[in-house]
């Protein structure tokens, strides 16, 4: 008995003393038939308490939706359930916000986990609610005037949904909770520097600056030899598959452009640095995958700038390209963006198709000189399709270039006539 206890204690100490870097994985559920479509993405952090809470919520949403569908099976309806998320992680906290949309109805769920305490936190664990109330009160009044009932803001504060990132505390008030007339979710963002939360400074640039440089030698030789070029692009990462994706590219002497989300940058700092060293390019894909056309100008600029900032602070790298999440862009959004906007002309639809061969065929069948192929680095099936995609394109005599190289080649070809 005693020996067992000692062994147990020893094991506990050993585990306790060597905190392992845990990697967040993304789980995806996609189901579609003629009555409904389900698209769910959720993170698995490998920290049990927050994972259990999230999986519990996802299961409930999923089951409720299916039960409802069963009741409506005789009706000719088409319903949609989507759940997506944003994640911010530093050395102390993991903050996850889930965005659920059922048809037009939106619902938000938030989780804040403390790595040090191994516990989920409430807003009262984080900050003094009276302090938050005072600041939120002013911000809400500035923005909404007297439309909202501020006493409700105070009453609901202890149950408020909230999240953090490197510089902001966000409070979420569901429709109607602050006003009978206000049908949208109200998000109040409070700069952390206004609160007495001391965020660990994790973002010192303590390494060499990596330049977003075009490989001119490569560009010139491609033009001279009159080669066909193609650009592979991956959205929504980085993810747990990125490391393997960049290895596959390197083994095949290929490069790609990754349109990444600001809120995932810190988690994958090392992989991103390696990716740049391998000659890949990073572009901006918003901070947390918002529909930009639904945001006001200020929020659009913030989505882009926060992503530029965290990429620069983490990697010393400044993206020059932007791809809008959901491809959601219009004239107004374009006006708010100073980066070059890059869309695509070959869509693998890898979010929809589960078969590796289908993704491979869609990527390669219509490939032409100058094509830009859209994929996502968040699916295992895409990673699995990549070696064959590269192989087939190589057999068709394509050279892989980054988007900036592609633009340079196009410009020089035009100039040379
Ligand atoms: Zn995206």
Coordinates of N, CA and C and ligand atoms in Angstrom, one line a residue, residues 235-236 259 261 285 289 323-327 376, ligand 1:
X235 N -6.3 28.1 -46.2 CA -7.0 29.1 -45.3 C -7.2 28.5 -43.9
X236 N -7.5 29.4 -43.0 CA -8.1 29.1 -41.7 C -7.1 28.5 -40.6
X259 N -3.2 31.7 -45.5 CA -4.0 32.8 -45.0 C -4.4 32.4 -43.6
X261 N -5.3 33.0 -39.3 CA -6.2 33.7 -38.4 C -5.3 34.3 -37.3
X285 N -6.0 36.6 -42.7 CA -7.3 36.1 -43.0 C -8.3 36.5 -41.9
X289 N -12.1 35.1 -38.0 CA -12.9 34.6 -39.1 C -14.3 35.2 -39.1
X323 N -6.9 37.7 -47.5 CA -8.0 37.0 -48.1 C -9.2 37.1 -47.1
X324 N -10.3 37.6 -47.5 CA -11.5 37.7 -46.6 C -12.0 36.4 -46.2
X325 N -12.4 36.2 -44.9 CA -13.0 35.0 -44.5 C -14.3 34.9 -45.2
X326 N -14.7 33.6 -45.5 CA -15.9 33.3 -46.3 C -15.9 34.0 -47.7
X327 N -14.7 34.5 -48.1 CA -14.7 35.3 -49.3 C -15.6 36.5 -49.3
X376 N -8.0 24.2 -47.3 CA -8.0 24.6 -45.9 C -7.1 23.7 -45.1
Ligands
LIG1 ZN1 -11.6 31.0 -44.0

